[in-house]
Coordinates of C-alpha atoms and ligand atoms in Angstrom, one line a residue:
G1 CA -1.3 -39.1 -0.2
E2 CA -5.2 -39.3 0.7
A3 CA -6.0 -36.0 -0.9
V4 CA -5.0 -37.2 -4.1
P5 CA -7.6 -39.0 -6.2
A6 CA -6.6 -42.4 -6.9
S7 CA -6.6 -41.9 -10.6
Q8 CA -4.3 -39.0 -10.5
R9 CA -1.8 -40.2 -8.0
G10 CA 0.7 -41.3 -10.8
S11 CA 0.5 -37.8 -12.4
W12 CA 0.8 -36.0 -9.1
T13 CA 3.9 -37.9 -8.4
S14 CA 5.5 -37.4 -11.8
F15 CA 4.4 -33.7 -11.3
L16 CA 6.4 -33.5 -7.8
K17 CA 9.4 -35.3 -9.4
S18 CA 9.7 -32.8 -12.4
M19 CA 9.2 -30.0 -9.7
T20 CA 12.4 -31.2 -7.9
S21 CA 14.7 -30.9 -10.9
F22 CA 13.0 -27.4 -12.0
S23 CA 13.7 -24.2 -10.8
G24 CA 12.4 -21.0 -12.2
D25 CA 8.6 -20.6 -13.1
L26 CA 6.3 -23.1 -11.9
S27 CA 3.2 -21.3 -12.9
S28 CA 3.9 -22.7 -16.5
M29 CA 4.0 -26.3 -15.3
T30 CA 1.1 -28.4 -16.2
A31 CA -0.4 -29.9 -12.9
P32 CA -3.1 -32.7 -12.3
P33 CA -6.7 -31.5 -12.3
F34 CA -7.3 -31.9 -8.6
I35 CA -4.7 -29.3 -7.7
L36 CA -6.1 -26.5 -10.1
S37 CA -7.9 -23.6 -8.9
P38 CA -10.3 -21.5 -11.1
V39 CA -8.8 -18.2 -10.1
S40 CA -6.2 -16.3 -11.9
L41 CA -3.2 -14.5 -10.1
T42 CA -4.6 -11.4 -11.2
E43 CA -7.2 -11.5 -8.7
F44 CA -4.6 -11.9 -5.8
P45 CA -4.1 -8.3 -5.2
A46 CA -7.6 -8.1 -4.0
Y47 CA -6.6 -9.8 -0.8
W48 CA -4.7 -6.3 0.4
C49 CA -8.1 -4.7 1.0
E50 CA -10.5 -7.3 2.2
R51 CA -10.7 -5.5 5.4
P52 CA -11.3 -1.9 4.0
E53 CA -12.1 -0.7 7.3
L54 CA -8.5 -1.3 8.5
F55 CA -7.2 0.3 5.4
A56 CA -9.3 3.4 5.7
A57 CA -8.2 3.7 9.4
I58 CA -4.6 4.3 8.6
A59 CA -5.7 7.9 7.3
D60 CA -7.3 8.5 10.8
G61 CA -4.2 8.0 12.9
K62 CA -3.4 11.5 14.5
T63 CA 0.3 11.1 14.9
E64 CA 3.2 9.6 12.8
E65 CA 3.2 6.6 15.4
D66 CA -0.7 6.2 15.1
R67 CA -0.4 5.9 11.4
A68 CA 2.6 3.6 11.3
Q69 CA 0.8 1.4 13.9
A70 CA -2.3 1.3 11.6
V71 CA -0.1 0.3 8.6
L72 CA 1.3 -2.6 10.3
R73 CA -2.5 -3.6 11.8
W74 CA -3.6 -3.5 8.3
F75 CA -0.8 -5.4 6.6
I76 CA -0.8 -8.1 9.2
S77 CA -4.6 -8.5 8.9
T78 CA -4.1 -9.2 5.1
L79 CA -1.9 -12.4 5.6
K80 CA -4.7 -14.6 6.6
G81 CA -6.5 -14.0 3.2
Q82 CA -3.5 -13.8 1.0
Y83 CA -1.7 -17.1 2.3
T84 CA -4.7 -19.4 3.8
S85 CA -7.8 -18.4 2.0
R86 CA -7.6 -21.1 -0.6
N87 CA -7.3 -23.8 2.1
E88 CA -10.4 -22.3 3.7
S89 CA -12.4 -22.3 0.4
M90 CA -10.8 -25.1 -1.7
G91 CA -9.6 -27.5 1.1
S92 CA -5.7 -26.6 0.1
E93 CA -3.4 -24.3 -1.5
K94 CA -4.2 -24.7 -5.3
K95 CA -2.2 -23.9 -8.5
P96 CA -3.7 -20.5 -9.8
L97 CA -4.6 -20.0 -13.2
N98 CA -1.6 -18.5 -15.1
P99 CA -2.4 -15.0 -16.3
V100 CA -2.0 -13.6 -19.9
L101 CA -0.1 -10.6 -20.7
G102 CA -2.5 -7.7 -20.4
E103 CA -5.0 -9.4 -18.3
L104 CA -7.0 -7.0 -16.2
F105 CA -9.0 -7.3 -12.9
Y106 CA -11.0 -4.3 -11.6
G107 CA -13.1 -4.3 -8.5
V108 CA -14.5 -2.1 -5.7
W109 CA -15.2 -2.0 -2.1
P110 CA -18.3 0.4 -1.9
G111 CA -17.6 1.7 1.8
S112 CA -20.1 1.6 4.5
K113 CA -20.2 3.5 7.9
A114 CA -17.4 1.0 9.4
S115 CA -15.1 1.7 6.7
P116 CA -15.7 5.2 5.2
G117 CA -14.8 5.9 1.5
V118 CA -15.1 4.0 -1.7
T119 CA -11.8 1.8 -2.2
T120 CA -11.1 0.9 -6.0
L121 CA -8.8 -2.1 -7.1
L122 CA -7.2 -1.9 -10.7
V123 CA -4.8 -4.8 -11.5
E124 CA -2.8 -5.5 -14.8
Q125 CA -0.7 -8.6 -15.6
V126 CA 2.5 -6.7 -16.9
S127 CA 4.4 -9.8 -17.8
H128 CA 3.4 -13.4 -18.7
H129 CA 6.8 -15.2 -18.4
P130 CA 7.7 -14.7 -15.6
P131 CA 4.3 -13.9 -14.3
I132 CA 4.3 -10.3 -13.0
T133 CA 1.1 -8.6 -11.5
A134 CA 1.0 -4.8 -11.1
Y135 CA -1.9 -3.4 -9.0
R136 CA -3.2 -0.1 -7.5
I137 CA -5.7 0.3 -4.6
E138 CA -7.1 3.7 -3.7
N139 CA -9.3 5.1 -1.1
K140 CA -9.7 8.7 -2.5
E141 CA -11.9 10.1 0.1
K142 CA -9.2 9.0 2.8
G143 CA -6.2 9.9 0.5
L144 CA -4.7 6.6 0.4
V145 CA -3.2 4.8 -2.5
L146 CA -1.2 1.4 -2.6
T147 CA 0.7 0.8 -5.7
G148 CA 2.8 -2.3 -6.3
H149 CA 3.9 -5.4 -8.1
S150 CA 4.3 -9.1 -7.4
A151 CA 6.4 -11.7 -9.0
Q152 CA 8.0 -14.8 -7.3
R153 CA 11.3 -16.8 -7.8
T154 CA 10.5 -20.4 -6.9
S155 CA 12.9 -23.1 -6.1
F156 CA 12.4 -26.9 -4.7
S157 CA 14.1 -27.7 -1.2
A158 CA 13.7 -30.8 1.0
G159 CA 10.2 -31.6 -0.3
S160 CA 8.8 -28.0 -0.2
I161 CA 8.5 -25.4 -2.6
V162 CA 10.6 -22.2 -1.3
V163 CA 9.0 -19.0 -3.1
R164 CA 10.9 -15.7 -2.7
Q165 CA 8.7 -12.8 -3.4
V166 CA 10.0 -10.2 -5.9
G167 CA 8.5 -6.7 -6.0
H168 CA 7.2 -4.5 -3.3
A169 CA 4.5 -2.1 -2.5
V170 CA 4.3 1.6 -1.6
L171 CA 1.4 3.1 0.3
T172 CA 0.9 6.9 0.4
I173 CA -1.1 8.8 2.8
G174 CA -2.2 12.3 1.5
G175 CA 0.2 12.2 -1.4
S176 CA 3.3 12.5 0.9
E177 CA 3.7 10.4 3.7
E178 CA 5.1 7.0 2.1
Y179 CA 5.6 3.4 3.5
L180 CA 7.7 0.8 1.7
I181 CA 6.3 -2.5 2.2
T182 CA 8.4 -5.7 1.3
L183 CA 6.9 -9.2 1.2
P184 CA 7.7 -12.3 3.1
R185 CA 9.3 -15.7 1.8
L186 CA 6.9 -18.4 1.7
R187 CA 7.4 -22.2 1.7
I188 CA 4.7 -24.5 0.4
D189 CA 4.7 -27.8 2.5
G190 CA 2.3 -30.8 2.6
L191 CA 3.1 -31.4 -1.2
W192 CA 3.8 -35.1 -0.8
Y193 CA 0.2 -35.7 0.4
G194 CA -1.5 -33.5 -2.2
S195 CA -2.7 -31.0 0.4
P196 CA -0.4 -28.0 0.2
Y197 CA -0.4 -25.2 2.5
I198 CA 1.8 -22.1 3.0
E199 CA 4.0 -21.3 5.7
L200 CA 5.9 -17.8 6.1
C201 CA 9.3 -17.5 7.0
E202 CA 12.1 -15.1 7.5
T203 CA 11.5 -11.4 7.8
S204 CA 9.5 -8.4 5.8
Y205 CA 9.7 -4.9 6.6
I206 CA 7.5 -1.7 6.4
A207 CA 9.5 1.5 6.2
A208 CA 8.0 4.9 6.6
S209 CA 9.2 8.3 5.3
T210 CA 8.6 9.5 9.0
G211 CA 11.5 7.1 10.2
Y212 CA 9.2 4.5 11.7
L213 CA 10.3 1.0 10.7
S214 CA 8.2 -2.2 11.3
T215 CA 10.3 -5.6 11.4
I216 CA 8.2 -8.6 11.0
E217 CA 9.7 -12.0 11.6
Y218 CA 7.6 -15.2 10.6
K219 CA 7.9 -18.7 12.2
G220 CA 6.1 -21.8 11.7
K221 CA 5.5 -24.9 14.0
G222 CA 8.3 -25.5 16.5
Y223 CA 9.5 -21.9 16.8
F224 CA 8.6 -19.0 19.0
S225 CA 5.3 -20.3 20.3
G226 CA 5.5 -23.9 18.7
K227 CA 2.5 -22.8 16.5
S228 CA 2.0 -22.4 12.8
H229 CA 1.7 -19.0 11.4
S230 CA 3.6 -17.3 14.3
F231 CA 5.0 -13.9 14.1
K232 CA 6.6 -11.3 16.1
A233 CA 6.8 -7.7 14.8
T234 CA 8.5 -4.5 16.3
L235 CA 7.7 -1.2 15.4
A236 CA 10.7 1.1 15.9
P237 CA 10.4 5.0 16.1
P238 CA 13.2 7.1 14.6
S239 CA 15.9 7.7 17.1
G240 CA 14.8 10.0 20.2
K241 CA 11.1 9.4 19.3
G242 CA 10.1 7.0 22.1
Q243 CA 10.1 3.3 22.6
P244 CA 9.5 0.4 20.1
T245 CA 6.4 -1.6 20.2
A246 CA 6.5 -5.2 20.2
V247 CA 3.6 -7.4 18.8
E248 CA 3.3 -11.1 19.1
G249 CA 0.8 -13.6 17.9
L250 CA -0.7 -15.7 15.0
W251 CA -1.2 -13.9 11.7
H252 CA -4.1 -16.1 10.9
V253 CA -5.9 -15.3 14.2
S254 CA -5.0 -12.5 16.4
S255 CA -2.2 -10.8 18.2
K256 CA -1.2 -8.7 21.4
T257 CA 1.4 -6.0 22.1
S258 CA 3.9 -7.0 24.8
K259 CA 1.9 -4.9 27.2
G260 CA -1.0 -7.2 26.6
V261 CA -3.0 -4.8 24.4
P262 CA -5.1 -6.7 21.6
F263 CA -3.4 -5.6 18.3
H264 CA -5.2 -7.3 15.4
D265 CA -8.0 -9.8 15.0
V266 CA -8.9 -11.5 11.8
T267 CA -11.4 -14.1 13.3
T268 CA -14.2 -11.8 12.0
P269 CA -15.8 -12.1 8.4
K270 CA -14.0 -10.3 5.5
E271 CA -15.1 -8.4 2.7
E272 CA -14.7 -9.6 -0.5
V273 CA -14.2 -7.3 -3.5
T274 CA -17.1 -6.6 -5.8
V275 CA -16.6 -7.0 -9.6
A276 CA -18.8 -6.2 -12.5
D277 CA -21.0 -9.0 -14.1
I278 CA -19.0 -11.1 -16.5
Q279 CA -21.3 -10.0 -19.4
E280 CA -20.3 -6.4 -18.6
Q281 CA -16.6 -7.2 -18.5
E282 CA -14.1 -6.2 -21.3
P283 CA -12.7 -9.5 -23.0
F284 CA -9.2 -9.3 -21.2
E285 CA -10.8 -9.0 -17.6
S286 CA -9.8 -11.9 -15.8
R287 CA -13.2 -13.6 -14.9
R288 CA -14.3 -13.1 -18.5
L289 CA -11.5 -14.2 -20.0
W290 CA -11.1 -17.4 -18.0
S291 CA -14.8 -18.1 -17.6
A292 CA -15.0 -21.2 -19.6
V293 CA -11.8 -22.9 -17.8
A294 CA -13.0 -21.9 -14.6
K295 CA -16.4 -23.4 -15.4
G296 CA -14.7 -26.5 -16.4
I297 CA -12.6 -26.8 -13.2
R298 CA -15.4 -25.9 -10.8
S299 CA -17.6 -28.8 -12.5
G300 CA -14.9 -31.2 -12.9
D301 CA -15.2 -31.1 -16.5
F302 CA -11.4 -31.0 -17.0
E303 CA -11.4 -32.0 -20.6
T304 CA -13.3 -28.8 -21.2
A305 CA -11.1 -26.8 -19.1
S306 CA -8.0 -28.0 -20.6
K307 CA -9.4 -27.4 -24.2
E308 CA -10.3 -23.8 -23.3
K309 CA -7.1 -23.2 -21.7
T310 CA -5.2 -24.5 -24.9
I311 CA -7.4 -21.8 -26.9
I312 CA -6.4 -18.9 -24.6
E313 CA -2.7 -20.0 -24.8
N314 CA -2.6 -20.5 -28.6
E315 CA -4.2 -17.1 -29.0
Q316 CA -1.5 -15.6 -27.0
R317 CA 1.4 -17.2 -28.8
Q318 CA -0.1 -16.0 -32.0
R319 CA -0.3 -12.4 -30.7
R320 CA 3.4 -12.5 -29.7
R321 CA 4.2 -13.9 -33.2
D322 CA 2.0 -11.3 -34.9
E323 CA 3.6 -8.4 -32.8
A324 CA 7.4 -9.9 -33.5
A325 CA 6.3 -10.1 -37.4
A326 CA 5.1 -6.5 -37.2
G327 CA 8.2 -5.4 -35.2
T328 CA 5.6 -3.9 -32.5
K329 CA 5.4 -4.6 -28.7
W330 CA 2.5 -5.1 -26.3
E331 CA 1.8 -1.9 -24.6
L332 CA 0.7 -1.8 -21.1
K333 CA -2.6 -0.2 -20.4
H334 CA -2.3 1.3 -16.9
F335 CA 1.5 1.1 -16.0
K336 CA 4.8 2.2 -17.0
H337 CA 7.8 0.2 -15.9
I338 CA 10.8 2.1 -14.5
D339 CA 14.3 0.3 -13.6
S340 CA 14.7 1.7 -10.1
D341 CA 12.0 2.8 -7.6
P342 CA 13.4 6.1 -5.8
V343 CA 11.0 5.2 -2.8
Y344 CA 12.4 1.8 -2.4
E345 CA 16.1 3.2 -2.6
R346 CA 15.4 5.8 -0.2
L347 CA 13.3 4.1 2.3
G348 CA 15.0 0.6 1.9
K349 CA 18.1 2.1 3.5
L350 CA 16.1 2.0 7.0
F351 CA 16.5 -1.8 6.9
K352 CA 19.4 -2.0 4.5
A353 CA 17.2 -3.6 1.7
N354 CA 18.9 -6.2 -0.4
P355 CA 18.8 -5.6 -3.2
P356 CA 19.4 -2.1 -2.6
T357 CA 17.2 -1.1 -5.5
E358 CA 14.2 -2.5 -7.4
D359 CA 12.0 -1.9 -10.3
F360 CA 8.6 -0.6 -10.2
Y361 CA 5.6 0.0 -12.3
E362 CA 4.2 3.4 -12.3
F363 CA 0.6 4.1 -12.5
L364 CA -0.4 6.2 -15.7
G365 CA -3.4 7.7 -14.1
N366 CA -6.0 6.3 -16.5
A367 CA -8.5 4.3 -14.0
P368 CA -11.5 3.1 -15.6
E369 CA -14.8 4.6 -14.2
I370 CA -15.8 2.2 -11.5
K371 CA -19.5 1.6 -11.1
V372 CA -20.3 1.5 -7.4
P373 CA -23.1 -1.1 -6.8
A374 CA -26.1 0.2 -5.1
A375 CA -26.2 -0.9 -1.4
Ligands
0T9_401 C1 1.0 -12.8 -4.3 C2 0.4 -15.2 -3.0 C3 1.1 -15.3 -4.2 C4 0.9 -14.0 -5.2 C5 1.1 -16.5 -5.0 C6 3.4 -19.5 -5.2 C7 2.2 -19.4 -5.8 C8 2.0 -18.1 -6.7 C9 2.1 -16.7 -6.2 C10 2.7 -14.9 -3.5 C11 0.0 -12.6 -3.4 O1 -0.2 -11.3 -2.6 C12 0.2 -13.8 -2.2 C13 -0.2 -16.3 -2.4 C14 0.0 -17.7 -3.0 C15 1.1 -17.9 -3.9 C16 1.1 -19.1 -4.8 C17 0.9 -20.4 -4.0 C18 1.3 -21.3 -5.1 O2 1.3 -22.4 -4.9 C19 1.7 -20.7 -6.1 C20 2.7 -21.6 -7.2 C21 3.2 -20.8 -8.3 C22 2.1 -22.8 -7.4 O3 0.9 -22.8 -8.0 C23 3.0 -24.1 -7.1 C24 2.4 -25.4 -7.6 C25 1.2 -25.9 -6.7 C26 0.8 -27.3 -7.3 C27 1.3 -26.0 -5.3 C28 0.1 -25.8 -4.8

């Protein structure tokens, strides 16, 4: 492929070959330098709030239907960042840095007139193999909390990587109204040419404790509208409470309701999360932990990047050995693992969730103090 530097063509081909015979945790496979991203997966939960005004607006909905609609609008508006932003910033999808157990990422959106309230982000890598990332996003002033975790099961099919997302998120408004959010399946195409990109497929749901249910269907080129990144969503009220609302469009651009009313629009700039300067971060905070590796990748010095990565990996192995020898276990800092999430079990019934139960990482309530940068 053209996107692959001539000197890395051989290693890209063998990487693809080993992937076809591999199922499980792709994150631990060694990939050629041109496809490496300098950003760790622990940063990805920030995509949930890069339009903090849409998040804040959820709390302003006057009726149950208004709020369910605002949740759907915010959710759809996050997809562009979640699934196309590496293509925009780095030219293609890239392989993120594989987080270490206990890696942390803290951030903040300071708020503005358009997006009232300070929104804080707290992320912890709660498993290394397979990678599992737990996160919590809160806008206290608006009474909004999003808690979730993210893991993936990957397989290879017809030249593409198919990623089933494992994990879910729960959004609460005012501590009582709850929304269970499930995540779409994704396909990574364009691998052969060395320019991978994501297409979303199948269906995801947002089920509310008020009985409202959003069903979101994803299609790529050649379906509904024939365009990539197409979706159709239906927001259905509980029985006897009015008519469903249908929305259709391109999740990375905009959409309209079936009545022609504009629904979401992500053509305007987003707001990236603010994090502390690296010198002020704790050793396990993502950007500090990976700084030497990231610098190597960014500057094209892959020898240094790989050496620094090996240092981190060896240190991790040593830690695990020490724990095993001492008979101790790594303690999570901000979350407690529970085997089944009662919110998932209850609200999952609205769309016959499969599996009917899922585990969860409960927040321990110990958020660090976040310094809000001066405007
Ligand atoms: C949760 C998101 C997730 C994480 C990434 C599949 C993937 C790791 C998981 C699902 C976020 O909310 C949304 C976006 C992108 C997803 C990543 C894309 C990707 O390629 C990686 C996997 C593990 C790879 O790195 C595959 C190998 C690589 C060479 C292809 C570019």
